[in-house]
Coordinates of C-alpha atoms in Angstrom, one line a residue:
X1 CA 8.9 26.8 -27.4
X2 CA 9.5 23.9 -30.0
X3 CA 11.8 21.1 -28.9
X4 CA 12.9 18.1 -31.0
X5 CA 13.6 14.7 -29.2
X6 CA 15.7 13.3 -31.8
X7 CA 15.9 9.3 -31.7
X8 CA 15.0 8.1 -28.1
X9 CA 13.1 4.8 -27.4
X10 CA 9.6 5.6 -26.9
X11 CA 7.8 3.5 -24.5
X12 CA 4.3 5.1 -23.7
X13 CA 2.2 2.2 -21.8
X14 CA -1.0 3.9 -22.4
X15 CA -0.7 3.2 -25.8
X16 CA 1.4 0.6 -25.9
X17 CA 4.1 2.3 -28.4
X18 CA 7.8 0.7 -27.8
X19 CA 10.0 2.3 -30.8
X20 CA 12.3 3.7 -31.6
X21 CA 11.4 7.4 -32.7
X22 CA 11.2 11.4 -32.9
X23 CA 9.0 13.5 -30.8
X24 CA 7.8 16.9 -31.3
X25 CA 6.6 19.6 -28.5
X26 CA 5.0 22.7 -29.5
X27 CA 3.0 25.3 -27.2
X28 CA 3.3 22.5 -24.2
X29 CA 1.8 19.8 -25.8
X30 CA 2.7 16.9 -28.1
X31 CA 2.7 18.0 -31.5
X32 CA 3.6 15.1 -33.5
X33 CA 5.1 11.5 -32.9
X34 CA 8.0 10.3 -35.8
X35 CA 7.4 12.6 -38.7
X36 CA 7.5 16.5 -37.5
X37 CA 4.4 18.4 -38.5
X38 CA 4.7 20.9 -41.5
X39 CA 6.5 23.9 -41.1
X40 CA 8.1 22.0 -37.9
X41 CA 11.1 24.2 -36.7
X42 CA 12.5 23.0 -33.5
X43 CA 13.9 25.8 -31.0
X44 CA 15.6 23.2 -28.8
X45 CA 16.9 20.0 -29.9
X46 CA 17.7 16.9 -27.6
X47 CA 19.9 14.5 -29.1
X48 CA 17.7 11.3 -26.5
X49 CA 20.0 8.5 -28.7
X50 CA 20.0 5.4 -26.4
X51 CA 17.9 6.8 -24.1
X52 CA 14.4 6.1 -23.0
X53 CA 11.5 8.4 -23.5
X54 CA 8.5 7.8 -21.0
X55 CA 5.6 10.0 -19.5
X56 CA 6.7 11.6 -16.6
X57 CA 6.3 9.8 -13.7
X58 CA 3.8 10.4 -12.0
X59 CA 3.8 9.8 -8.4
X60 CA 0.6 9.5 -5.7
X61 CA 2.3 10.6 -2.5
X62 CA 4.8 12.8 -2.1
X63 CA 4.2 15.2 1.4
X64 CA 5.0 18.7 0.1
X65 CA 5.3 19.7 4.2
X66 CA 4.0 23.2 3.2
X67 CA 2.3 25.3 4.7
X68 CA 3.1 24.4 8.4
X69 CA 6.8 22.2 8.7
X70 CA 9.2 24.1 6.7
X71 CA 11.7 22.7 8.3
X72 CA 11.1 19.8 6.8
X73 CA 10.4 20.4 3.4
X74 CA 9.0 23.4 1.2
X75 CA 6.7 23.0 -2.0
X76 CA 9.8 24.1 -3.9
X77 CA 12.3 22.0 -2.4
X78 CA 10.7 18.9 -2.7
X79 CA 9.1 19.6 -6.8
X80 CA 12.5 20.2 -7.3
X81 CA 13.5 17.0 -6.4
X82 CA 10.7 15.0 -8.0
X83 CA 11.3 16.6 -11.4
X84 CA 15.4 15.5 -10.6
X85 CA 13.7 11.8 -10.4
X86 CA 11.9 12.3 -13.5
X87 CA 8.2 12.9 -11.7
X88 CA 6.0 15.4 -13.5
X89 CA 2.9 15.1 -11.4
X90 CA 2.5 14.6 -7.6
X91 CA -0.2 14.2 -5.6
X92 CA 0.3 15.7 -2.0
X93 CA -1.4 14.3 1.5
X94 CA -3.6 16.4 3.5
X95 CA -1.4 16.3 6.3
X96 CA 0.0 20.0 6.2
X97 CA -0.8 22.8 9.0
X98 CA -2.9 24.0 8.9
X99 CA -4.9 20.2 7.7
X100 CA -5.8 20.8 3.8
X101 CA -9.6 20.9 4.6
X102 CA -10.7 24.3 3.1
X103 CA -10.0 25.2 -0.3
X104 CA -7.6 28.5 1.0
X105 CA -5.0 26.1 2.0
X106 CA -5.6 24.1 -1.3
X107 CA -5.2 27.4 -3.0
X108 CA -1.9 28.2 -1.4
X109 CA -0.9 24.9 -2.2
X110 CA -1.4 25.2 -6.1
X111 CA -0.5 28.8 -6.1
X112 CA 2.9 27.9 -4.7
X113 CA 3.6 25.4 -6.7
X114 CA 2.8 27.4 -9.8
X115 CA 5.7 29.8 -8.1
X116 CA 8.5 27.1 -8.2
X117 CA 7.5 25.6 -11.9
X118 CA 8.4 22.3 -11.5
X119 CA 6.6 19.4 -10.8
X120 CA 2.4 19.8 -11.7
X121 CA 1.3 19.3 -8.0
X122 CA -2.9 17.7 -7.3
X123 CA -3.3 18.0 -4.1
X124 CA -5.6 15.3 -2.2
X125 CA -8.2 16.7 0.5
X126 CA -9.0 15.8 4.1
X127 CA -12.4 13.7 3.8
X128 CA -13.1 14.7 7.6
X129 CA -12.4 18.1 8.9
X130 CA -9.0 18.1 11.0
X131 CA -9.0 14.7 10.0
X132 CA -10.7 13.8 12.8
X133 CA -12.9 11.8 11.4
X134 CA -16.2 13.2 12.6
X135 CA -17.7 16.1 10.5
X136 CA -17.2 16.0 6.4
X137 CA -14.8 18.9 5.3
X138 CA -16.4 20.9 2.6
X139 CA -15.6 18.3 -0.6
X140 CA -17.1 19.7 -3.1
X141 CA -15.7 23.3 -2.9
X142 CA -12.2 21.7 -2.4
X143 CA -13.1 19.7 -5.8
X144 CA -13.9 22.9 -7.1
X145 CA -10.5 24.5 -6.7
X146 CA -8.4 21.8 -7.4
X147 CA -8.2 18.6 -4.9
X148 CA -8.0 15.1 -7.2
X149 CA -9.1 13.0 -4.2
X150 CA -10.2 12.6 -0.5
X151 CA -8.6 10.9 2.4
X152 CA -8.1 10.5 6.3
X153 CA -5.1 9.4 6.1
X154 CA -3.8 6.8 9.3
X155 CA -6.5 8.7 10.9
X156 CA -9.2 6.7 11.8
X157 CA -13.1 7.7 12.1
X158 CA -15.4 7.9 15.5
X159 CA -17.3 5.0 13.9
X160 CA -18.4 2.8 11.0
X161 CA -21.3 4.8 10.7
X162 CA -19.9 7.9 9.9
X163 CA -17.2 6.3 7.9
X164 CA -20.2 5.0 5.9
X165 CA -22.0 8.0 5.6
X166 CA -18.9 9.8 4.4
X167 CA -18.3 7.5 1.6
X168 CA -22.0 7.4 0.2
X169 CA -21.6 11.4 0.1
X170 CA -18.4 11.1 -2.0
X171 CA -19.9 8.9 -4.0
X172 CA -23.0 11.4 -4.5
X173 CA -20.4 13.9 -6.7
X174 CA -18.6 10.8 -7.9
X175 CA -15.5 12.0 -5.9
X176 CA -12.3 9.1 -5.6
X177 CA -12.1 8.4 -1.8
X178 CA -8.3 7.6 -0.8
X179 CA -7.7 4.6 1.8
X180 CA -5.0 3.9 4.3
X181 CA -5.8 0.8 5.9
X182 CA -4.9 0.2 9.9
X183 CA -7.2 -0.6 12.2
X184 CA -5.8 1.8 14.9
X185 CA -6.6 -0.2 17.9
X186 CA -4.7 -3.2 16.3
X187 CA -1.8 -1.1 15.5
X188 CA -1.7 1.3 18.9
X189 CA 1.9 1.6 20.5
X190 CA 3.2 -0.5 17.4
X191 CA 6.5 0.7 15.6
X192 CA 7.3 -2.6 13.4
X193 CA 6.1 -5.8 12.0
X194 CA 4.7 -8.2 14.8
X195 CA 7.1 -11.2 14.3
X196 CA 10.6 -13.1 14.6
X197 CA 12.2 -9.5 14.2
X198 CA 10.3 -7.0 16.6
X199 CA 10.1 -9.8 19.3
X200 CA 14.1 -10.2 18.7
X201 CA 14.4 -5.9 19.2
X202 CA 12.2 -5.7 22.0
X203 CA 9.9 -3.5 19.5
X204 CA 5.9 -3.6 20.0
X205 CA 4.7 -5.1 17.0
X206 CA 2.1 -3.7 14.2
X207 CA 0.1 -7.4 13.5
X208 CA -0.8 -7.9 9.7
X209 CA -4.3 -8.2 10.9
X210 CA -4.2 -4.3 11.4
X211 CA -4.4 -3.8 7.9
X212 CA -6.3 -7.0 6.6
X213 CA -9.3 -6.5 9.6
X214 CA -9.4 -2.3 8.6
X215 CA -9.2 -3.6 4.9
X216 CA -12.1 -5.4 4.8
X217 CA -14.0 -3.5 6.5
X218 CA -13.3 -0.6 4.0
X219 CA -14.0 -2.8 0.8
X220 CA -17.6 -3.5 2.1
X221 CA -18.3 -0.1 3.0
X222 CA -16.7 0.6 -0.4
X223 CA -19.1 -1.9 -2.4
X224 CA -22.0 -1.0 0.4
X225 CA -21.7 2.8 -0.9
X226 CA -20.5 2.5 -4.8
X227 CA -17.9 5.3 -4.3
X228 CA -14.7 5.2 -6.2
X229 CA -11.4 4.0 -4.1
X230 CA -8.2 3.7 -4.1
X231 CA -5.9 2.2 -1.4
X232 CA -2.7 3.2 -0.5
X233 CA 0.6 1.7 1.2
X234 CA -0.6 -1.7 1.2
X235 CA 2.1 -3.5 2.8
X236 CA 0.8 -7.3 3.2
X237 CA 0.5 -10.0 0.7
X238 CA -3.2 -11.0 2.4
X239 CA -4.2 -7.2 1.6
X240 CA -3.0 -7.7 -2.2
X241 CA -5.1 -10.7 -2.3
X242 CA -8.3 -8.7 -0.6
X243 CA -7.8 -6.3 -3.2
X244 CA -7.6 -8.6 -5.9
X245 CA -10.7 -10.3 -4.6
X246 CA -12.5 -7.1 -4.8
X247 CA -11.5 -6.3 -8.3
X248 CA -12.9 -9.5 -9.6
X249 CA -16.3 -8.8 -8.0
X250 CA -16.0 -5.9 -10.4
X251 CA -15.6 -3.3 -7.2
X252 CA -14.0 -0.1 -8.7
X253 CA -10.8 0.0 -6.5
X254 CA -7.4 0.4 -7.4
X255 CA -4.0 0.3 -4.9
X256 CA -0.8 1.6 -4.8
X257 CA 2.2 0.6 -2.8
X258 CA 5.4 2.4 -1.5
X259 CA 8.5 1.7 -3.7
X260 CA 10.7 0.4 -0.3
X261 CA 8.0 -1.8 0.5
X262 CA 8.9 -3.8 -3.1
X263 CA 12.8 -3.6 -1.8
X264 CA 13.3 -3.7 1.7
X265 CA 11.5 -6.1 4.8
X266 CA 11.9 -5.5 8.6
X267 CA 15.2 -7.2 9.1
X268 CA 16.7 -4.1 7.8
X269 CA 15.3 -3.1 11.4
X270 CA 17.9 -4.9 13.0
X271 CA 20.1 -2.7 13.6
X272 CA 17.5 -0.5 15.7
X273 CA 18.6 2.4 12.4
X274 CA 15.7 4.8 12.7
X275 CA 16.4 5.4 8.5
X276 CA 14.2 2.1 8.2
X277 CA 11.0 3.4 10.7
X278 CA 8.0 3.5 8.8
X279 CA 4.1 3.5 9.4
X280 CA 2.4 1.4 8.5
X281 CA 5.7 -1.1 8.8
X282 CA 8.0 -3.0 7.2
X283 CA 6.6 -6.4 6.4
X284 CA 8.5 -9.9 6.0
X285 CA 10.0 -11.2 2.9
X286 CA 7.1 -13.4 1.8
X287 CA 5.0 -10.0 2.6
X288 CA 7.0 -8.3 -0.2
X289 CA 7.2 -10.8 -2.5
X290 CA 3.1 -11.1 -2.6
X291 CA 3.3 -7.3 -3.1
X292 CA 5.7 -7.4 -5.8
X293 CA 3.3 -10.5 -7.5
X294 CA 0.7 -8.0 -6.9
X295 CA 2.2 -5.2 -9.3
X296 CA 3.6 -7.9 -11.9
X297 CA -0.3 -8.7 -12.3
X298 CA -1.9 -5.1 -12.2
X299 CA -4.0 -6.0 -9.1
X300 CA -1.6 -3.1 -7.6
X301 CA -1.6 -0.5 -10.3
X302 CA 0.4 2.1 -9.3
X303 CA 4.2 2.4 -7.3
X304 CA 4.4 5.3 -5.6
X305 CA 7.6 7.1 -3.2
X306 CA 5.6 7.5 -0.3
X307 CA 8.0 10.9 -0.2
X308 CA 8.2 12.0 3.6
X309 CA 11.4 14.6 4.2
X310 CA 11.9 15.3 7.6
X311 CA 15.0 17.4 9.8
X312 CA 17.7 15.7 11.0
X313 CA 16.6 16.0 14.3
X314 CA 13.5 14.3 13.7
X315 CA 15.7 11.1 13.6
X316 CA 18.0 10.8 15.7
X317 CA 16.4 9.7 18.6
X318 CA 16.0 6.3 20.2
X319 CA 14.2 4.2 16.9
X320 CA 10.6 4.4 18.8
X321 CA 11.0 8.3 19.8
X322 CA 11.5 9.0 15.7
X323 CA 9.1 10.0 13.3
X324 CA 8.2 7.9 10.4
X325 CA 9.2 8.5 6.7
X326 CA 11.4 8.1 3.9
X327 CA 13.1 10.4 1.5
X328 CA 12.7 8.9 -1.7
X329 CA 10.9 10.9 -4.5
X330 CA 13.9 11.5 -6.1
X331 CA 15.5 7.7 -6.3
X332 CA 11.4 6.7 -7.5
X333 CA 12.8 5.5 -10.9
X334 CA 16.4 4.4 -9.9
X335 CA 14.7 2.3 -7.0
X336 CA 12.3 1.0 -9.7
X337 CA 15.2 -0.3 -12.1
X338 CA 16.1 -2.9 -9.2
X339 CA 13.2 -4.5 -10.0
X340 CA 14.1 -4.7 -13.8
X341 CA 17.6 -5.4 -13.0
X342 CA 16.6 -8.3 -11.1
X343 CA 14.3 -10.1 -13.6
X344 CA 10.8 -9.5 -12.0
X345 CA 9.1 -7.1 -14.1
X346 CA 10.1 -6.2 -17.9
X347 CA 10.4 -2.0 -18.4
X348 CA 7.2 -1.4 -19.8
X349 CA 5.0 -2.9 -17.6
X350 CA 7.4 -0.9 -14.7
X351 CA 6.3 2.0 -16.5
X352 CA 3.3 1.4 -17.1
X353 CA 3.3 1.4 -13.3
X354 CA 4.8 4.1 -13.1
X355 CA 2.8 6.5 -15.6
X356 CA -0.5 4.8 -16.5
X357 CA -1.3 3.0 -14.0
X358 CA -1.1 5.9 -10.9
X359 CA -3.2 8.3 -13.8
X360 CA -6.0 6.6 -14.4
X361 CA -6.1 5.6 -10.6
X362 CA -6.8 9.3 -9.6
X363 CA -7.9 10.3 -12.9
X364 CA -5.1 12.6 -13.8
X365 CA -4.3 14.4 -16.8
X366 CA -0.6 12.7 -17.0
X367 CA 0.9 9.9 -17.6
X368 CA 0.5 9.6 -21.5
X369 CA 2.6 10.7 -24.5
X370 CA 0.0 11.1 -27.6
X371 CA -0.8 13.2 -29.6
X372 CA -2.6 16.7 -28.5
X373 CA -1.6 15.5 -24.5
X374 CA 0.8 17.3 -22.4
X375 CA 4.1 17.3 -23.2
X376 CA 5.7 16.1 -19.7
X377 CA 8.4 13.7 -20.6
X378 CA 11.6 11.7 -18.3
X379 CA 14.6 10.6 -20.2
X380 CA 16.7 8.5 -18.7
X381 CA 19.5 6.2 -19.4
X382 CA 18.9 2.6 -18.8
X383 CA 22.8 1.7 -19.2
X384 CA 23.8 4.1 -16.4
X385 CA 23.4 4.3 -12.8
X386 CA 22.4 6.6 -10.1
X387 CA 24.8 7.2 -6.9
X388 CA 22.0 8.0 -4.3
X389 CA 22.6 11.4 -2.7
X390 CA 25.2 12.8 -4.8
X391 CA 23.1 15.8 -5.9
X392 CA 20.4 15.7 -3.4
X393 CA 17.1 18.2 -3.8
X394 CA 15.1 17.3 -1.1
X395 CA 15.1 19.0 2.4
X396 CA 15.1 15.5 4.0
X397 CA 18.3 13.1 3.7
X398 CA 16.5 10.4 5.5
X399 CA 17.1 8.1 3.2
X400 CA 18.7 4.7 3.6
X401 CA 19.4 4.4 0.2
X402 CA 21.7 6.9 0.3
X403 CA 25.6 6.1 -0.8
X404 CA 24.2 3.0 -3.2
X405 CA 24.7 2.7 -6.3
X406 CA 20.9 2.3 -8.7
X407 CA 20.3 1.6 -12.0
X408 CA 19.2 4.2 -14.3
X409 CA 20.1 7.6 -14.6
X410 CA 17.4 10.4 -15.4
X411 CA 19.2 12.8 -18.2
X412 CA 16.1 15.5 -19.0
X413 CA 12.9 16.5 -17.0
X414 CA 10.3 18.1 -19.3
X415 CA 7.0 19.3 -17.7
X416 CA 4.5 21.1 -20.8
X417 CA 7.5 20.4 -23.2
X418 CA 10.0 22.8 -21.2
X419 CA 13.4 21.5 -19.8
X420 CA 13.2 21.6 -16.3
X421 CA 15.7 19.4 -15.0
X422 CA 18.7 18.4 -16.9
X423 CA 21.6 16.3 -15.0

C-alpha cells in the first residue's frame, strides 16, 4: 500500500520539523518527506490541507481489561477507541486476570491485539508475581516475548528490602521499572484528597504525603540501585518538584501524568458524582497547576489517559462503594487541546508530549515521523471540535467529559501507513 498525504502541517517533535508538506508511506513505513521518491505512485491519496500531521499518539496506560473483565472492556474494544483518538501505541497495566506475570498471558495479549489490527499494543509486566510484591515474576522471559516495562502497580511490597532487591535485578538486564507512588498505609480507607473538600463530604482523605513519603523513598532506592524509572500518575506539585530534583542529580527517571489530572481538581467531587472517583485522587487547584508547570518544562515528559473502562454497574453505587477509573483514551488529544486553547502550552511542545516524550520514556518504537520509521500517523483538525461521546468505542462510558464540547477533531488514524480510523 502507497498513500500520499498531500499538504498537511507536519509537526514531528522528535525532529523538530513544523511545515508545511507531503508525506509518503510505502510498505508501512515512511518513504519520503516533501518530494516523493522516484517512481512514487500513490495507491491512496489524503487530501490533509489544514490539517495537522503528528506521530501517533502514543499513550502509557490504557487497561486493555483482557483476559479476565470482559465486561469491562476487550483488547478490541478499547484499540478501537484509542486509534478513534488518534493513539497508535499503548502500553497496557499488568492488572488483567489472570495478573500479566508469565509470558502466556503476555502472549495472549499481543496475539489478540494482532487479531483486532488497530492500535500496536506493549504490554508492561508485573515486577512481583500476583503483584504481591514478594517473589520476582520471571522478567526476563516476559522481556523476551514482548513486555516494554515492569511495575506493581498501587500494590505495595512486604518490605523495602525486597523492593530493593527487585530493582537492583531489573537493573542487572537494564529493564525500565514502572512506579506508582502511594505509601499504602498513608492512603488506607482514603477515596479523595485530604482537605477543605473531603472534610466538607464526609470522605476519608488520601494526604499528599502518601505520594511525596512513597516517592522518595522510591527515588533513593532508584539512585541506590541504578535501574531505569519511570513514574506514573503523579498527582502533586511537591512530587513534580521531587522528580525534578532527581533529574538534576542526573538520576535516569522520567514521569507521566493522567490527562484529567491537568483539567480537573477535587471540587468536581462535590457533588458526591462517582464519574470523578479516582485512585490515587484528585488533587487541589494549586496541585494541578504545579503539574501542568511540570509538563510546560519537560520535568513531566509524557501525558497519558490513564484509560480505565468499566460496566455501568461498577458505578453506580454510593461514591466510596465505586470502582476507580476514567474512560478517556479516546478524548486523549481533544482533552489535550484545552490546554492549547487556553494559552499554557504551544502545540508542539503538547505533542511533543504526546509522541516523543512517552517513546523515549519506555523506549518505544513510536512516536517519530522520519524517514525509514513506521508510518503511524493522527490527523486532526485543529479548527474543529470534538462532541465527547457522540461515536463512542470504548466499553466504558464513565466518562465525565462526556456531552462537552473539545477542541480538535481527529480526521485519519494510520498505524504502518494503513487507514485505520477515518471519522
Amino acid at each position: 500500500m502507497r498513500t500520499h498525504i498531500l499538504g498537511a502541517r507536519l509537526i514531528d517533535p522528535a525532529s523538530g520539523q513544523d511545515q508545511i508538506t507531503d508525506l509518503f508511506f510505502e510498505s508501512g513505513k515512511v518513504a519520503a518527506i516533501g518530494k516523493a521518491p522516484a517512481g512514487f505512485e500513490a495507491d491512496k491519496t489524503v487530501d490533509a490541507k489544514g490539517l495537522v500531521a503528528a506521530p501517533g499518539l502514543v499513550d502509557l496506560s490504557v487497561a486493555l481489561r483482557e483476559p479476565g473483565y470482559s465486561r469491562k472492556g476487550s483488547i478490541a474494544s478499547e484499540t478501537l477507541a484509542a486509534v478513534s483518538g488518534g493513539v497508535t501505541s499503548l502500553c497496557c497495566p499488568p492488572l488483567t486476570r489472570p495478573i500479566l506475570d508469565t509470558p502466556a498471558v503476555a502472549e495472549l495479549i499481543l496475539d489478540r491485539a494482532q487479531e483486532a489490527g488497530h492500535a500496536k499494543v506493549f504490554p508492561i509486566g508485573a515486577l512481583t508475581k500476583g503483584l504481591a510484591g514478594e517473589q520476582l515474576s520471571e522478567l526476563v522471559a516476559l522481556r523476551d516475548v514482548g513486555c516494554v516495562a515492569f511495575g506493581n502497580g498501587l500494590a505495595s511490597f512486604v518490605s523495602n528490602r525486597v523492593q530493593r532487591r527487585a530493582l537492583e535485578y531489573a537493573a542487572t538486564f537494564d529493564l525500565t521499572v514502572v512506579f506508582h507512588s502511594q505509601d499504602a498505609s498513608l492512603a488506607e480507607g482514603g477515596l479523595a484528597h485530604e482537605g477543605p473538600t473531603a472534610s466538607f463530604l464526609g470522605l476519608a482523605g488520601i494526604p499528599e504525603s502518601a505520594e511525596t513519603v512513597a516517592l522518595a523513598r522510591d527515588l533513593l532506592l532508584v539512585e541506590q540501585s541504578g535501574v531505569r524509572a519511570h513514574f506514573s500518575q503523579i498527582t502533586s506539585a511537591r512530587g513534580a518538584e521531587l522528580i525534578a530534583q532527581a533529574q538534576a542529580r542526573g538520576l535516569p527517571v522520567t514521569a507521566d501524568v493522567a490527562m484529567y489530572q491537568l483539567i480537573l481538581t477535587d471540587e468536581a467531587l462535590i457533588d458526591f458524582s462517582s464519574l470523578y472517583h479516582v485512585q490515587p485522587p484528585l488533587r487541589t487547584r494549586a496541585d494541578r497547576d504545579g503539574l501542568r508547570e511540570a509538563v510546560k518544562s519537560g520535568v513531566i515528559s509524557a501525558i497519558s489517559s490513564h484509560h480505565q473502562p468499566h460496566e455501568p454497574d461498577a458505578k453506580l453505587a454510593p461514591f466510596g462503594a465505586t470502582e476507580p477509573g476514567i474512560s478517556s483514551v479516546e478524548l486523549l488529544l481533544p482533552l489535550a487541546m484545552t490546554l492549547v486553547q487556553d494559552g499554557l502550552l504551544d502545540l508542539p511542545t503538547l505533542l511533543a508530549r504526546l509522541t516523543a516524550g512517552p517513546a523515549r520514556a519506555l523506549r518505544l518504537p513510536a512516536g517519530r515521523l522520519a524517514v525509514g520509521a513506521p508510518a503511524d500517523l493522527v490527523l486532526f483538525d485543529p479548527q474543529a471540535s470534538t462532541l465527547a461521546g457522540e461515536t463512542w468505542k470504548s466499553k466504558g462510558d464513565n466518562c465525565p467529559f462526556i456531552g462537552h464540547c473539545l477542541p480538535g477533531k481527529v480526521r485519519y488514524t494510520l498505524v504502518d501507513g494503513r487507514i485505520i480510523f477515518q471519522a
